[in-house]
């Protein structure tokens, strides 16, 4: 397979490699493989930038997110970096802290809110995001992938909601989103309260991923194929579907129906509908204007 | 099997055949098999009427909904009819529309709201509705069946959330209800964003249907048996259970407990409880007054 | 296995046996095996007391809840007792009641609210609760186990949401919590509307339980092991995780993220984080202060 | 003043007189003055029809609602009629009822829901409704006027939330809407718990009405003037404003901002904006297309 | 005026004097006048007990709450007591605390929740509570009176949301309830952020109280008269009205209408309606059964 | 009065003048007086920056926001600029637009969301904001001031919710926030549906402003005095109060009590409480650490 080219306008990023493997498809790789793609602050700030740019880029209609290297999607927080700076660093917290508890709390609250906002950028991205998980996929890997729309994995994946093992409750989105991504509350509590590992088969059986592939390469190929397929559909329809499903998760049926009606009252005024209907009749691939 | 007789009072419907295969059980068939039971406006308006009537009919305690013919529950919207009249018609929308965008939107909004309201009549029906899906079951088939209480299907079923294929986001209820009918958010996004087909086994594994049967006939027989079984229970208990579960989907646990307490404060003042308890002791089938 | 000793301070309970099989682990047994652990009012009042005490007991970090004896977790409401006193008793309700309907309703409402509050004590308990279900596990067994965090069962279990069989809609929490504990709405409606039995395999496939074991003994052993494992983690992290997941069920993602940020702003000011990090580096088991 | 002419298409109504006092303005009068405009079932069913028709009538941009005659906007429920038929009738309810409490409750619930739905039609009407209250304005007068957008009254008005005086809690909307129509919760509880009268000055001081006029005639003239003024504005802007304010009452600020953005994304695509801007520059009255 | 007698069953309370000035009316006095009725922990625990007992006491249909003595309704928290024990005590908090921040937080959270629950008992009381405020009415006085249904005051009252003056945000209910008790958000922020005093006239103008009286005696007399008036109405209607208004504050209009319909479906099955209608016709005072 | 000096770190702003009239107080002036402080896009982008910086600036504890010059707080949107660029520009919208309705809508939606987010920065600012309104205060003036915590005005102020006059529904926050800032829904509908002017006295009577002053100078002096007063209090208490009141507006009482408990569990661990209590006893002004 020829190396896909860098996507124009994304060359400046340091920790993420953004390429364009197919028309209207972007591939984002977490690119720190020698450290198991572990995150430190500069990385999540950059993650937000990348997905904000993708969100309004008219040349992108679907995104694949994966981790560079063979060993890990991400091993989560770079504990060594976290231990040196930031709110978990040993000089900064715990019984020995100098400042009073309320002032510490204010700083921590702002830090967590900023961190959450960076990861949520994946969810806010107006284009569908397909996440390919492989190897070590723990801690932040769960937070990030819960923000994606579709989750695939390879057989070798090792998942864990790792936070209780380092003395804290997951606060960057796993506890908010995981219970709404799968059906079994008992299973969610089990993996979150014990921090135990779970594998691809278990992830599939509870619906955390919707497909398991033999290898990272196979999973990535499938993700790119699905992304290409989605990118061939009407972007008005696809992006509306993502928005309305995200709205649905957090609203009642009645509220979502009302919102959907208002949304589609504008969205139906698109040339994509006649284009799609006509190409269906003519058995050819429709072309859609940029969005 | 002898042909079940038409249910009294439902003979006037044109697109739906309503029969009474057993005491207190109604069977509603979408009855346009030559067109794969595809819907146009008059049909969904009639669907609402049928289910409103069933909702308060004291002779009905459980409803089975299926599609006539061998080929389809429903192929969804009758695209040909939609192309000629209505908001998706080629003369009515898109870049060439004469009226301004806001006025078009107002018309579309009213149209969608009316359409949603018709389909929601299945959910509002106070009696449990068991939906039997077979053959082609796409587009509107998902919207409608998501309003039913129990979904069964035959092995030959072909499901698809088809809307993005014609350039629009599903707006008649699928995006509002499907994520709350199954557990895996990744799977919901997958089928809604790609419009791909999925089969009976997949539908069962994600919990969209609760049982797969060998054939439409077998599925229908099972549905009628379950409907008969439900109809033999206290209608006060059964209809309360449906209402409280519907309320539960859209409310917090605390809110539902409060509502349930108020609901049952009236519902427990029923002779059905002593009747059920007594018949349990006497090992005989209880008889319940109409509701 | 040696008999675990009674947990100090819990000897006074009459219907519940509370022992301490391991450090920081409490085991609560519903202790009326000769009556299939069926409940009457004094028992649910006591259940609330037990779990309120556990909730703030610094010597308890995880709880296992099971039913004494071989035959049943619980057969639910003691119908004979209910028939003699309380709101379902034959002298108290139905068409023949002397008081007016509104006054009856007020009494019933208070009774239901009190009953709900007792069962909800299991959910409110700040420590994780692992529920082991075996044998007959019907009616109230579902209400209670839905309040637990993790549900395990043995192969011999027989589940049923039994209420419609005695003429009433489940009102002590099953209709509020079961739809949020599993993914398939169709399955929930099926078992709640028919009151039919379902077994361990079905419970596992829909995610109601997260594991099935060969026998009650095996399930209990697994539960105690998991409880011990959880009890070895930071109690600050574990109890925060439970609280945030419970909050998540009833709130939007945005709301939960905000709440989580505020929660962890205090929780991160704990010595458990450095203790956990250090012990991870030193490959030894951390010790955490009481909470 | 010349008698305004009947509005075309509204001549068939029996209890409501609908006239067109000015371009794009409809005036609806409750027209049973000899009975103090008291309501019975046929009237509220007709009220719903009237406002449903107005809601989508392109010739109507603002509605004034008042009561015919000098003595009353409405004296509320026609107690004599209610005593003869319906759920409050003496043969139908109370300790002596033959049917069981649960079946009575089901009937009552449907009756109340239908009644609520009829009154809510005033709120659902897409055009602003200005309510003119005078004379006796009790019971249902509060329910109805709480559904209007703007409330005016004459000095002689006598208001009361009368329901507790006949043994029931107001259930047709007053308890749902009044607390959201005025600021003082203490005042709302006072008038709802005591059923005492309150006058125009008190209504103004708590914000229930936004203006008091010397006489019914003066209030009506002011209402018609305001209605005419509103009808001269862009109907896209006016109807959007009503919808977004109604949404705001029942949603968080964040939710409303999101809904508003989606709404206006369509609504801004109107020729009314350039028409309004241009006429502003040219100091002339703009003309807007029908909606 | 003769001294009203102690209400039977309430003699055991130490800090609250509960008398029965009229049939079905209870008068609760905060009874620590020498300390300006300032609260410490035993008092708020007792307050909860008093109102729980009143809530289900069939001999009570309306409650008046006031402060004993001439000088204060209550001066709020007894700062001296708070400084010695409890979470605000100087040995227990601040930079010098020995335990870690997370463990301190857990203790504080439980303490605040318990305190909130005690004060909320006034709101949970099923009978209307009329609060008479006079003299010093600061801090906790606002929390408590916000839980009452109707607020009256005397001219000499001095109000303040005092908490920021002692370095904390009001956490026992003022910030939750005050914005929903009055209309002006700007005013609420003003008094909460500055802790400044406000007087009777200001309280009336923003709707915090619904009436100002010349003296405490006059306010108390008016409160007792209103309580007596309410107690003469149908208790089914009055208690339903309170419940539905409390529900309304925290729910959408649609949700409240649904809840109201279910509530009244039971409540209308009361003999109070025919009793009230008949006595209306016969111009005599109705008698209602206990509730 | 000597000219207050520019606040360090805020000199780079072009359209806003930020000075420091007193310790811990910032004064932000909209600084385009020759154009009546009318806004165009660069201005609202800068407004967001200013308030984001203030939000986390430890040297700021209270903010005053006003408009430079004698004539206007702001005349709202700069219609001339809006007509040339942006979504309302004549080349960009209406019946003649070239792009299809759905693509136009997507652009408009992003534009509105960005605009809303800029204005909401005033509300998100962690420090209290006191808004001083004078002269022309229309359109965007209402959106902006609804985000402030306290609103004051001078006698000469002219308010209007101007949007319907230019053919659109207010979409930058007025319809979301105004109904929650004042008590009278009838008044809100009146001013929003008619776009009529209202003056200082009317604004005070409905609670939109909490005080009217003789002149802009007097209002500004009062605002600065209040800001100084607030800045002298514990910043932990003040900022917590703002956050909890903002949360309260959009949540139920139960939810807010829970959130408040968690918030204060951290906030009470501050040295501000002993500092405040001690200074109260010693009758001196407390000093608080930076936050």
PDB file of C-alpha atoms in Angstrom, chain C residues 21-156:
ATOM      1  CA  UNK C  21     -15.357 -12.776  55.202  1.00  0.00           C
ATOM      2  CA  UNK C  22     -12.313 -10.599  54.467  1.00  0.00           C
ATOM      3  CA  UNK C  23     -10.792  -7.281  55.372  1.00  0.00           C
ATOM      4  CA  UNK C  24     -13.065  -4.387  54.415  1.00  0.00           C
ATOM      5  CA  UNK C  25     -15.619  -6.775  52.898  1.00  0.00           C
ATOM      6  CA  UNK C  26     -19.131  -7.254  54.282  1.00  0.00           C
ATOM      7  CA  UNK C  27     -21.400 -10.114  53.331  1.00  0.00           C
ATOM      8  CA  UNK C  28     -25.135  -9.529  53.785  1.00  0.00           C
ATOM      9  CA  UNK C  29     -27.433 -12.538  53.634  1.00  0.00           C
ATOM     10  CA  UNK C  30     -31.193 -12.365  53.396  1.00  0.00           C
ATOM     11  CA  UNK C  31     -31.848 -14.795  56.158  1.00  0.00           C
ATOM     12  CA  UNK C  32     -35.271 -16.380  55.990  1.00  0.00           C
ATOM     13  CA  UNK C  33     -34.463 -19.471  53.998  1.00  0.00           C
ATOM     14  CA  UNK C  34     -37.387 -21.570  55.219  1.00  0.00           C
ATOM     15  CA  UNK C  35     -39.734 -19.072  53.573  1.00  0.00           C
ATOM     16  CA  UNK C  36     -37.618 -18.748  50.432  1.00  0.00           C
ATOM     17  CA  UNK C  37     -36.371 -15.434  51.814  1.00  0.00           C
ATOM     18  CA  UNK C  38     -39.739 -13.873  51.037  1.00  0.00           C
ATOM     19  CA  UNK C  39     -40.132 -10.305  52.290  1.00  0.00           C
ATOM     20  CA  UNK C  40     -42.641  -8.664  54.579  1.00  0.00           C
ATOM     21  CA  UNK C  41     -42.617  -5.112  55.820  1.00  0.00           C
ATOM     22  CA  UNK C  42     -40.307  -5.526  58.832  1.00  0.00           C
ATOM     23  CA  UNK C  43     -37.718  -7.016  56.502  1.00  0.00           C
ATOM     24  CA  UNK C  44     -37.498  -4.167  54.031  1.00  0.00           C
ATOM     25  CA  UNK C  45     -37.389  -1.680  56.878  1.00  0.00           C
ATOM     26  CA  UNK C  46     -34.445  -3.629  58.278  1.00  0.00           C
ATOM     27  CA  UNK C  47     -32.798  -3.878  54.852  1.00  0.00           C
ATOM     28  CA  UNK C  48     -32.671  -0.081  54.751  1.00  0.00           C
ATOM     29  CA  UNK C  49     -31.069   0.063  58.178  1.00  0.00           C
ATOM     30  CA  UNK C  50     -28.411  -2.482  57.246  1.00  0.00           C
ATOM     31  CA  UNK C  51     -27.368  -0.649  54.110  1.00  0.00           C
ATOM     32  CA  UNK C  52     -27.455   2.784  55.740  1.00  0.00           C
ATOM     33  CA  UNK C  53     -25.058   1.468  58.348  1.00  0.00           C
ATOM     34  CA  UNK C  54     -22.776  -0.110  55.754  1.00  0.00           C
ATOM     35  CA  UNK C  55     -22.817   3.093  53.719  1.00  0.00           C
ATOM     36  CA  UNK C  56     -20.899   5.072  56.298  1.00  0.00           C
ATOM     37  CA  UNK C  57     -18.992   2.262  58.013  1.00  0.00           C
ATOM     38  CA  UNK C  58     -15.275   3.001  57.567  1.00  0.00           C
ATOM     39  CA  UNK C  59     -14.467  -0.705  57.972  1.00  0.00           C
ATOM     40  CA  UNK C  60     -16.442  -1.652  54.892  1.00  0.00           C
ATOM     41  CA  UNK C  61     -15.277  -0.996  51.317  1.00  0.00           C
ATOM     42  CA  UNK C  62     -17.299  -3.553  49.363  1.00  0.00           C
ATOM     43  CA  UNK C  63     -20.495  -5.503  50.035  1.00  0.00           C
ATOM     44  CA  UNK C  64     -21.759  -8.866  48.792  1.00  0.00           C
ATOM     45  CA  UNK C  65     -25.515  -9.460  48.981  1.00  0.00           C
ATOM     46  CA  UNK C  66     -26.971 -12.949  48.684  1.00  0.00           C
ATOM     47  CA  UNK C  67     -29.843 -15.094  49.916  1.00  0.00           C
ATOM     48  CA  UNK C  68     -29.421 -17.764  52.593  1.00  0.00           C
ATOM     49  CA  UNK C  69     -30.225 -21.352  51.751  1.00  0.00           C
ATOM     50  CA  UNK C  70     -30.137 -23.364  48.574  1.00  0.00           C
ATOM     51  CA  UNK C  71     -33.477 -22.573  47.081  1.00  0.00           C
ATOM     52  CA  UNK C  72     -33.896 -18.862  46.594  1.00  0.00           C
ATOM     53  CA  UNK C  73     -32.301 -15.450  46.583  1.00  0.00           C
ATOM     54  CA  UNK C  74     -35.833 -14.376  47.351  1.00  0.00           C
ATOM     55  CA  UNK C  75     -39.260 -15.437  46.198  1.00  0.00           C
ATOM     56  CA  UNK C  76     -40.275 -11.776  46.458  1.00  0.00           C
ATOM     57  CA  UNK C  77     -43.171 -10.489  48.455  1.00  0.00           C
ATOM     58  CA  UNK C  78     -44.523 -12.854  51.097  1.00  0.00           C
ATOM     59  CA  UNK C  79     -47.964 -13.019  49.546  1.00  0.00           C
ATOM     60  CA  UNK C  80     -49.522 -14.618  52.580  1.00  0.00           C
ATOM     61  CA  UNK C  81     -48.296 -11.808  54.825  1.00  0.00           C
ATOM     62  CA  UNK C  82     -49.251  -9.226  52.224  1.00  0.00           C
ATOM     63  CA  UNK C  83     -52.721 -10.689  52.071  1.00  0.00           C
ATOM     64  CA  UNK C  84     -53.146 -10.241  55.807  1.00  0.00           C
ATOM     65  CA  UNK C  85     -51.827  -6.746  56.355  1.00  0.00           C
ATOM     66  CA  UNK C  86     -50.678  -3.893  54.191  1.00  0.00           C
ATOM     67  CA  UNK C  87     -52.127  -2.261  51.132  1.00  0.00           C
ATOM     68  CA  UNK C  88     -52.625  -5.472  49.133  1.00  0.00           C
ATOM     69  CA  UNK C  89     -54.539  -7.234  51.891  1.00  0.00           C
ATOM     70  CA  UNK C  90     -57.996  -8.334  50.919  1.00  0.00           C
ATOM     71  CA  UNK C  91     -59.682  -6.249  53.610  1.00  0.00           C
ATOM     72  CA  UNK C  92     -57.906  -3.161  52.500  1.00  0.00           C
ATOM     73  CA  UNK C  93     -58.532  -2.554  48.858  1.00  0.00           C
ATOM     74  CA  UNK C  94     -60.507  -3.185  45.721  1.00  0.00           C
ATOM     75  CA  UNK C  95     -64.079  -2.432  44.907  1.00  0.00           C
ATOM     76  CA  UNK C  96     -65.271  -3.100  48.432  1.00  0.00           C
ATOM     77  CA  UNK C  97     -63.113  -0.533  50.189  1.00  0.00           C
ATOM     78  CA  UNK C  98     -64.992   1.704  52.587  1.00  0.00           C
ATOM     79  CA  UNK C  99     -62.840   4.870  52.478  1.00  0.00           C
ATOM     80  CA  UNK C 100     -62.989   7.024  49.374  1.00  0.00           C
ATOM     81  CA  UNK C 101     -60.587   6.470  46.478  1.00  0.00           C
ATOM     82  CA  UNK C 102     -58.542   9.590  47.115  1.00  0.00           C
ATOM     83  CA  UNK C 103     -57.890   8.731  50.741  1.00  0.00           C
ATOM     84  CA  UNK C 104     -56.997   5.170  49.836  1.00  0.00           C
ATOM     85  CA  UNK C 105     -54.632   6.539  47.219  1.00  0.00           C
ATOM     86  CA  UNK C 106     -52.906   8.800  49.722  1.00  0.00           C
ATOM     87  CA  UNK C 107     -52.253   5.850  52.015  1.00  0.00           C
ATOM     88  CA  UNK C 108     -51.034   3.673  49.162  1.00  0.00           C
ATOM     89  CA  UNK C 109     -48.746   6.408  47.866  1.00  0.00           C
ATOM     90  CA  UNK C 110     -47.072   6.807  51.237  1.00  0.00           C
ATOM     91  CA  UNK C 111     -46.735   3.062  51.577  1.00  0.00           C
ATOM     92  CA  UNK C 112     -45.160   2.673  48.126  1.00  0.00           C
ATOM     93  CA  UNK C 113     -42.807   5.617  48.681  1.00  0.00           C
ATOM     94  CA  UNK C 114     -41.610   4.130  51.961  1.00  0.00           C
ATOM     95  CA  UNK C 115     -41.156   0.696  50.379  1.00  0.00           C
ATOM     96  CA  UNK C 116     -39.238   2.195  47.421  1.00  0.00           C
ATOM     97  CA  UNK C 117     -37.032   4.149  49.793  1.00  0.00           C
ATOM     98  CA  UNK C 118     -36.094   1.012  51.719  1.00  0.00           C
ATOM     99  CA  UNK C 119     -35.032  -0.873  48.591  1.00  0.00           C
ATOM    100  CA  UNK C 120     -33.214   2.171  47.194  1.00  0.00           C
ATOM    101  CA  UNK C 121     -30.963   2.077  50.260  1.00  0.00           C
ATOM    102  CA  UNK C 122     -28.962  -0.605  48.433  1.00  0.00           C
ATOM    103  CA  UNK C 123     -28.309   1.867  45.605  1.00  0.00           C
ATOM    104  CA  UNK C 124     -27.603   4.769  47.964  1.00  0.00           C
ATOM    105  CA  UNK C 125     -24.980   2.725  49.858  1.00  0.00           C
ATOM    106  CA  UNK C 126     -21.707   4.517  49.124  1.00  0.00           C
ATOM    107  CA  UNK C 127     -19.801   1.235  48.814  1.00  0.00           C
ATOM    108  CA  UNK C 128     -20.122  -1.071  45.781  1.00  0.00           C
ATOM    109  CA  UNK C 129     -22.649  -3.862  46.213  1.00  0.00           C
ATOM    110  CA  UNK C 130     -22.222  -7.169  44.379  1.00  0.00           C
ATOM    111  CA  UNK C 131     -25.416  -9.189  44.218  1.00  0.00           C
ATOM    112  CA  UNK C 132     -25.312 -12.980  43.938  1.00  0.00           C
ATOM    113  CA  UNK C 133     -28.557 -14.419  42.580  1.00  0.00           C
ATOM    114  CA  UNK C 134     -29.448 -18.100  42.740  1.00  0.00           C
ATOM    115  CA  UNK C 135     -32.515 -20.319  42.708  1.00  0.00           C
ATOM    116  CA  UNK C 136     -35.819 -18.533  42.836  1.00  0.00           C
ATOM    117  CA  UNK C 137     -35.140 -14.879  42.159  1.00  0.00           C
ATOM    118  CA  UNK C 138     -38.450 -13.293  41.308  1.00  0.00           C
ATOM    119  CA  UNK C 139     -40.448 -10.156  41.970  1.00  0.00           C
ATOM    120  CA  UNK C 140     -38.636  -8.181  44.637  1.00  0.00           C
ATOM    121  CA  UNK C 141     -35.435 -10.042  43.710  1.00  0.00           C
ATOM    122  CA  UNK C 142     -35.344  -7.981  40.522  1.00  0.00           C
ATOM    123  CA  UNK C 143     -36.122  -4.709  42.321  1.00  0.00           C
ATOM    124  CA  UNK C 144     -33.347  -5.327  44.841  1.00  0.00           C
ATOM    125  CA  UNK C 145     -30.710  -6.601  42.458  1.00  0.00           C
ATOM    126  CA  UNK C 146     -31.303  -3.641  40.117  1.00  0.00           C
ATOM    127  CA  UNK C 147     -30.070  -1.472  43.012  1.00  0.00           C
ATOM    128  CA  UNK C 148     -26.820  -3.420  43.228  1.00  0.00           C
ATOM    129  CA  UNK C 149     -23.781  -2.414  41.207  1.00  0.00           C
ATOM    130  CA  UNK C 150     -22.685  -5.807  39.885  1.00  0.00           C
ATOM    131  CA  UNK C 151     -24.978  -8.800  39.373  1.00  0.00           C
ATOM    132  CA  UNK C 152     -23.705 -12.397  39.250  1.00  0.00           C
ATOM    133  CA  UNK C 153     -25.779 -15.554  39.229  1.00  0.00           C
ATOM    134  CA  UNK C 154     -25.589 -19.307  39.368  1.00  0.00           C
ATOM    135  CA  UNK C 155     -26.774 -21.587  36.578  1.00  0.00           C
ATOM    136  CA  UNK C 156     -29.820 -22.709  38.513  1.00  0.00           C
TER     137      UNK C 156
END
